[in-house]
Amino acid sequence: PEECFVNNTNIFLNLTSAVKDMKLNCRILSIGSSEEYGNVDKSMLPLREDMSLTPVSPYAVARVSQEMLSRVFVDSYKQNIILTRSFNHIGPWQDDRFVVPSFLKRIMDIKASGAKSGTIETGDTTIIRDFVDVRDVVKAYYLLLTKGTPGEIYNICSGRGIALSDIIVEMADLVGVEVKTKVNPEFVRPNDNRVIIGSYEKINKELGWEPVMDLRTTLSDMLKERESR
């Protein structure tokens, strides 16, 4: 829990305080997380920016704290800060610490071993996430930095949900192997949000942004990048 605040809230506070003290005329993009919404009933989906926040993990609480600090700096010190609640990014060159490239690496290891099938250990693969290609995310961030409204919050998402188990099936098909999964309790995160699907209606209406990369293309590009290493 302590690292979550040190690596997120504290870093943001140091940055915004320095900008304020130095009287710099610059725009700050405060990157938040879809985890801030917490566990919600399916009837509340897709998640929208005006919904209440019920964070259930230290990371999510740290991100909400960052968001509240942003509000303080905007309202009290008139700083030029735009906020996001960004959903799961994926794409080529993503670090293996993240779930999708971690799956892909292990699936490719099965293929590299010469086997036609294999088993990988996972956490709970029934959870549903909203994955958005990092190339779409970068375009959204650029639009927000150039045209976004200070003090406003924007979801950055695909608007589509997919179970992690289906991601594994897609990647196994691309790699050309059959993959079974075995749940390792050590990989299951406590209080994990069951379903996260967002709405990008706000940023679409205000700035015209919408995701253009489909999931299979993203996964295919991730595979090609790893094969080229």
mmCIF file of C-alpha atoms in Angstrom:
data_model
loop_
_atom_site.group_PDB
_atom_site.id
_atom_site.type_symbol
_atom_site.label_atom_id
_atom_site.label_comp_id
_atom_site.label_asym_id
_atom_site.label_seq_id
_atom_site.Cartn_x
_atom_site.Cartn_y
_atom_site.Cartn_z
ATOM 1 C CA PRO A 1 0.000 0.000 0.000
ATOM 2 C CA GLU A 2 2.776 2.462 0.866
ATOM 3 C CA GLU A 3 4.407 2.060 -2.553
ATOM 4 C CA CYS A 4 1.104 2.863 -4.245
ATOM 5 C CA PHE A 5 1.045 6.293 -2.617
ATOM 6 C CA VAL A 6 4.769 6.961 -2.994
ATOM 7 C CA ASN A 7 4.782 6.047 -6.693
ATOM 8 C CA ASN A 8 1.537 7.801 -7.598
ATOM 9 C CA THR A 9 0.092 10.369 -5.194
ATOM 10 C CA ASN A 10 3.375 11.661 -3.772
ATOM 11 C CA ILE A 11 5.059 11.990 -7.158
ATOM 12 C CA PHE A 12 2.077 13.925 -8.493
ATOM 13 C CA LEU A 13 2.025 16.190 -5.438
ATOM 14 C CA ASN A 14 5.739 16.950 -5.825
ATOM 15 C CA LEU A 15 5.293 17.788 -9.501
ATOM 16 C CA THR A 16 2.264 20.030 -9.129
ATOM 17 C CA SER A 17 3.775 21.782 -6.103
ATOM 18 C CA ALA A 18 6.953 22.521 -8.057
ATOM 19 C CA VAL A 19 4.952 23.905 -10.991
ATOM 20 C CA LYS A 20 2.959 26.121 -8.607
ATOM 21 C CA ASP A 21 5.997 27.367 -6.681
ATOM 22 C CA MET A 22 7.963 28.122 -9.847
ATOM 23 C CA LYS A 23 4.924 29.842 -11.390
ATOM 24 C CA LEU A 24 5.318 27.850 -14.595
ATOM 25 C CA ASN A 25 2.731 28.341 -17.314
ATOM 26 C CA CYS A 26 2.190 24.748 -18.391
ATOM 27 C CA ARG A 27 -0.556 22.185 -18.708
ATOM 28 C CA ILE A 28 -0.468 18.994 -16.641
ATOM 29 C CA LEU A 29 -2.197 15.760 -17.615
ATOM 30 C CA SER A 30 -3.105 13.847 -14.469
ATOM 31 C CA ILE A 31 -3.367 10.175 -15.428
ATOM 32 C CA GLY A 32 -5.826 8.291 -13.265
ATOM 33 C CA SER A 33 -7.197 4.768 -13.476
ATOM 34 C CA SER A 34 -10.412 2.904 -14.156
ATOM 35 C CA GLU A 35 -9.709 1.118 -10.862
ATOM 36 C CA GLU A 36 -11.019 4.248 -9.120
ATOM 37 C CA TYR A 37 -14.602 3.226 -9.904
ATOM 38 C CA GLY A 38 -14.334 0.084 -7.785
ATOM 39 C CA ASN A 39 -16.723 -2.859 -7.894
ATOM 40 C CA VAL A 40 -19.995 -1.837 -9.490
ATOM 41 C CA ASP A 41 -23.205 -3.599 -10.432
ATOM 42 C CA LYS A 42 -23.503 -4.580 -14.084
ATOM 43 C CA SER A 43 -26.543 -2.304 -14.342
ATOM 44 C CA MET A 44 -24.180 0.662 -13.869
ATOM 45 C CA LEU A 45 -22.081 -0.190 -16.925
ATOM 46 C CA PRO A 46 -20.587 1.374 -18.922
ATOM 47 C CA LEU A 47 -18.703 3.497 -16.389
ATOM 48 C CA ARG A 48 -19.074 7.245 -16.838
ATOM 49 C CA GLU A 49 -17.104 10.146 -15.425
ATOM 50 C CA ASP A 50 -19.966 11.457 -13.251
ATOM 51 C CA MET A 51 -20.350 8.195 -11.336
ATOM 52 C CA SER A 52 -19.354 7.910 -7.681
ATOM 53 C CA LEU A 53 -15.985 6.351 -6.860
ATOM 54 C CA THR A 54 -15.660 3.333 -4.543
ATOM 55 C CA PRO A 55 -12.002 2.237 -4.739
ATOM 56 C CA VAL A 56 -11.289 -1.182 -3.247
ATOM 57 C CA SER A 57 -7.486 -1.464 -3.538
ATOM 58 C CA PRO A 58 -4.556 0.628 -2.250
ATOM 59 C CA TYR A 59 -3.635 1.491 -5.841
ATOM 60 C CA ALA A 60 -7.157 2.721 -6.585
ATOM 61 C CA VAL A 61 -7.257 4.790 -3.387
ATOM 62 C CA ALA A 62 -3.917 6.362 -4.325
ATOM 63 C CA ARG A 63 -5.276 7.300 -7.748
ATOM 64 C CA VAL A 64 -8.427 8.809 -6.228
ATOM 65 C CA SER A 65 -6.204 10.796 -3.860
ATOM 66 C CA GLN A 66 -4.252 12.069 -6.856
ATOM 67 C CA GLU A 67 -7.508 13.095 -8.509
ATOM 68 C CA MET A 68 -8.646 14.971 -5.400
ATOM 69 C CA LEU A 69 -5.297 16.763 -5.227
ATOM 70 C CA SER A 70 -5.753 17.778 -8.846
ATOM 71 C CA ARG A 71 -9.066 19.366 -7.913
ATOM 72 C CA VAL A 72 -7.406 21.326 -5.123
ATOM 73 C CA PHE A 73 -4.688 22.660 -7.418
ATOM 74 C CA VAL A 74 -7.232 23.587 -10.099
ATOM 75 C CA ASP A 75 -9.747 25.256 -7.771
ATOM 76 C CA SER A 76 -7.392 26.877 -5.264
ATOM 77 C CA TYR A 77 -4.306 27.646 -7.343
ATOM 78 C CA LYS A 78 -5.839 27.890 -10.837
ATOM 79 C CA GLN A 79 -3.443 25.332 -12.256
ATOM 80 C CA ASN A 80 -4.032 24.031 -15.757
ATOM 81 C CA ILE A 81 -4.676 20.354 -15.032
ATOM 82 C CA ILE A 82 -6.689 17.899 -17.110
ATOM 83 C CA LEU A 83 -7.582 14.518 -15.642
ATOM 84 C CA THR A 84 -8.117 11.058 -17.070
ATOM 85 C CA ARG A 85 -9.425 7.776 -15.825
ATOM 86 C CA SER A 86 -7.489 5.511 -18.133
ATOM 87 C CA PHE A 87 -8.508 1.909 -18.687
ATOM 88 C CA ASN A 88 -6.152 -1.004 -19.430
ATOM 89 C CA HIS A 89 -3.548 -0.086 -22.063
ATOM 90 C CA ILE A 90 -2.028 -2.781 -24.249
ATOM 91 C CA GLY A 91 0.255 -2.757 -27.266
ATOM 92 C CA PRO A 92 3.676 -3.606 -28.695
ATOM 93 C CA TRP A 93 6.687 -3.211 -26.351
ATOM 94 C CA GLN A 94 4.572 -3.425 -23.208
ATOM 95 C CA ASP A 95 6.503 -4.748 -20.225
ATOM 96 C CA ASP A 96 5.983 -8.386 -19.211
ATOM 97 C CA ARG A 97 4.916 -7.278 -15.731
ATOM 98 C CA PHE A 98 1.499 -6.542 -17.230
ATOM 99 C CA VAL A 99 -1.046 -9.285 -17.690
ATOM 100 C CA VAL A 100 -1.497 -9.490 -21.477
ATOM 101 C CA PRO A 101 2.198 -9.474 -22.481
ATOM 102 C CA SER A 102 2.846 -11.912 -19.636
ATOM 103 C CA PHE A 103 0.289 -14.305 -21.116
ATOM 104 C CA LEU A 104 1.693 -13.801 -24.607
ATOM 105 C CA LYS A 105 5.262 -14.545 -23.528
ATOM 106 C CA ARG A 106 4.283 -17.824 -21.905
ATOM 107 C CA ILE A 107 2.144 -18.860 -24.870
ATOM 108 C CA MET A 108 5.055 -18.139 -27.200
ATOM 109 C CA ASP A 109 7.321 -20.181 -24.909
ATOM 110 C CA ILE A 110 5.036 -23.181 -25.497
ATOM 111 C CA LYS A 111 5.429 -22.738 -29.260
ATOM 112 C CA ALA A 112 9.203 -22.276 -28.941
ATOM 113 C CA SER A 113 9.482 -25.561 -27.023
ATOM 114 C CA GLY A 114 8.127 -27.407 -30.039
ATOM 115 C CA ALA A 115 4.919 -28.407 -28.281
ATOM 116 C CA LYS A 116 1.513 -28.001 -29.885
ATOM 117 C CA SER A 117 -0.220 -27.444 -26.562
ATOM 118 C CA GLY A 118 0.563 -26.504 -22.996
ATOM 119 C CA THR A 119 -0.687 -25.093 -19.707
ATOM 120 C CA ILE A 120 -0.010 -21.693 -18.172
ATOM 121 C CA GLU A 121 -0.661 -20.581 -14.604
ATOM 122 C CA THR A 122 -2.904 -17.564 -14.237
ATOM 123 C CA GLY A 123 -4.962 -15.606 -11.778
ATOM 124 C CA ASP A 124 -8.718 -15.301 -12.175
ATOM 125 C CA THR A 125 -9.307 -15.222 -15.934
ATOM 126 C CA THR A 126 -13.074 -14.737 -15.647
ATOM 127 C CA ILE A 127 -12.704 -11.049 -14.830
ATOM 128 C CA ILE A 128 -13.671 -8.681 -17.630
ATOM 129 C CA ARG A 129 -11.585 -5.686 -18.642
ATOM 130 C CA ASP A 130 -11.790 -2.844 -21.140
ATOM 131 C CA PHE A 131 -8.548 -2.966 -23.148
ATOM 132 C CA VAL A 132 -7.502 -0.030 -25.327
ATOM 133 C CA ASP A 133 -4.529 0.091 -27.696
ATOM 134 C CA VAL A 134 -1.737 2.345 -26.450
ATOM 135 C CA ARG A 135 -1.591 4.039 -29.864
ATOM 136 C CA ASP A 136 -5.183 5.161 -29.406
ATOM 137 C CA VAL A 137 -4.354 6.262 -25.869
ATOM 138 C CA VAL A 138 -1.486 8.470 -27.050
ATOM 139 C CA LYS A 139 -3.799 10.195 -29.531
ATOM 140 C CA ALA A 140 -6.298 10.823 -26.732
ATOM 141 C CA TYR A 141 -3.601 12.280 -24.475
ATOM 142 C CA TYR A 142 -2.389 14.584 -27.252
ATOM 143 C CA LEU A 143 -5.915 15.879 -27.846
ATOM 144 C CA LEU A 144 -6.413 16.469 -24.131
ATOM 145 C CA LEU A 145 -3.130 18.341 -23.798
ATOM 146 C CA THR A 146 -3.941 20.576 -26.751
ATOM 147 C CA LYS A 147 -7.717 20.989 -26.512
ATOM 148 C CA GLY A 148 -8.995 19.526 -23.237
ATOM 149 C CA THR A 149 -10.855 21.537 -20.604
ATOM 150 C CA PRO A 150 -8.900 22.221 -17.366
ATOM 151 C CA GLY A 151 -10.417 20.536 -14.333
ATOM 152 C CA GLU A 152 -12.417 18.050 -16.388
ATOM 153 C CA ILE A 153 -12.105 14.251 -16.178
ATOM 154 C CA TYR A 154 -12.141 12.025 -19.253
ATOM 155 C CA ASN A 155 -12.405 8.241 -19.575
ATOM 156 C CA ILE A 156 -9.877 6.742 -21.996
ATOM 157 C CA CYS A 157 -11.265 3.348 -22.958
ATOM 158 C CA SER A 158 -12.499 1.161 -25.794
ATOM 159 C CA GLY A 159 -16.073 0.820 -24.571
ATOM 160 C CA ARG A 160 -15.826 -2.966 -24.922
ATOM 161 C CA GLY A 161 -15.238 -5.623 -22.296
ATOM 162 C CA ILE A 162 -13.493 -8.954 -22.732
ATOM 163 C CA ALA A 163 -12.668 -11.717 -20.256
ATOM 164 C CA LEU A 164 -8.998 -12.527 -19.740
ATOM 165 C CA SER A 165 -9.796 -16.114 -20.721
ATOM 166 C CA ASP A 166 -10.927 -14.891 -24.145
ATOM 167 C CA ILE A 167 -7.726 -12.870 -24.518
ATOM 168 C CA ILE A 168 -5.771 -16.083 -23.952
ATOM 169 C CA VAL A 169 -7.847 -17.905 -26.589
ATOM 170 C CA GLU A 170 -7.199 -15.108 -29.111
ATOM 171 C CA MET A 171 -3.448 -15.124 -28.472
ATOM 172 C CA ALA A 172 -3.198 -18.911 -28.602
ATOM 173 C CA ASP A 173 -4.951 -18.832 -31.972
ATOM 174 C CA LEU A 174 -2.524 -16.207 -33.287
ATOM 175 C CA VAL A 175 0.497 -18.152 -32.027
ATOM 176 C CA GLY A 176 -0.851 -21.469 -33.297
ATOM 177 C CA VAL A 177 -0.970 -23.568 -30.133
ATOM 178 C CA GLU A 178 -3.618 -24.891 -27.766
ATOM 179 C CA VAL A 179 -3.464 -23.465 -24.254
ATOM 180 C CA LYS A 180 -5.064 -24.585 -21.019
ATOM 181 C CA THR A 181 -4.998 -22.488 -17.857
ATOM 182 C CA LYS A 182 -4.484 -23.393 -14.217
ATOM 183 C CA VAL A 183 -5.367 -20.882 -11.506
ATOM 184 C CA ASN A 184 -2.539 -20.141 -9.100
ATOM 185 C CA PRO A 185 -3.988 -18.615 -5.904
ATOM 186 C CA GLU A 186 -0.864 -16.458 -5.549
ATOM 187 C CA PHE A 187 -1.798 -14.701 -8.789
ATOM 188 C CA VAL A 188 -5.345 -13.880 -7.644
ATOM 189 C CA ARG A 189 -5.600 -10.311 -6.383
ATOM 190 C CA PRO A 190 -7.866 -9.668 -3.382
ATOM 191 C CA ASN A 191 -10.825 -7.355 -4.009
ATOM 192 C CA ASP A 192 -10.248 -7.429 -7.771
ATOM 193 C CA ASN A 193 -12.957 -5.587 -9.691
ATOM 194 C CA ARG A 194 -15.076 -8.180 -11.496
ATOM 195 C CA VAL A 195 -16.089 -6.139 -14.537
ATOM 196 C CA ILE A 196 -14.634 -2.879 -15.856
ATOM 197 C CA ILE A 197 -16.112 -1.402 -19.026
ATOM 198 C CA GLY A 198 -16.021 2.310 -19.710
ATOM 199 C CA SER A 199 -17.768 4.903 -21.840
ATOM 200 C CA TYR A 200 -15.715 7.307 -23.972
ATOM 201 C CA GLU A 201 -18.774 9.364 -24.914
ATOM 202 C CA LYS A 202 -17.500 12.526 -23.189
ATOM 203 C CA ILE A 203 -14.135 12.772 -24.943
ATOM 204 C CA ASN A 204 -15.794 11.759 -28.204
ATOM 205 C CA LYS A 205 -18.361 14.549 -27.978
ATOM 206 C CA GLU A 206 -15.874 17.214 -26.877
ATOM 207 C CA LEU A 207 -12.799 16.309 -28.922
ATOM 208 C CA GLY A 208 -13.927 13.744 -31.481
ATOM 209 C CA TRP A 209 -11.678 10.989 -30.121
ATOM 210 C CA GLU A 210 -12.581 7.342 -30.470
ATOM 211 C CA PRO A 211 -10.478 4.161 -30.491
ATOM 212 C CA VAL A 212 -9.718 2.788 -33.951
ATOM 213 C CA MET A 213 -7.528 -0.254 -33.218
ATOM 214 C CA ASP A 214 -9.399 -3.553 -32.886
ATOM 215 C CA LEU A 215 -8.225 -6.051 -30.284
ATOM 216 C CA ARG A 216 -7.039 -8.776 -32.656
ATOM 217 C CA THR A 217 -4.878 -6.282 -34.565
ATOM 218 C CA THR A 218 -3.358 -5.102 -31.299
ATOM 219 C CA LEU A 219 -2.593 -8.661 -30.197
ATOM 220 C CA SER A 220 -1.180 -9.496 -33.627
ATOM 221 C CA ASP A 221 1.103 -6.453 -33.492
ATOM 222 C CA MET A 222 2.257 -7.464 -30.011
ATOM 223 C CA LEU A 223 3.107 -10.923 -31.351
ATOM 224 C CA LYS A 224 5.022 -9.508 -34.325
ATOM 225 C CA GLU A 225 7.004 -7.197 -32.050
ATOM 226 C CA ARG A 226 8.027 -10.058 -29.762
ATOM 227 C CA GLU A 227 8.985 -12.234 -32.722
ATOM 228 C CA SER A 228 11.273 -9.477 -34.012
ATOM 229 C CA ARG A 229 13.324 -9.282 -30.809
#
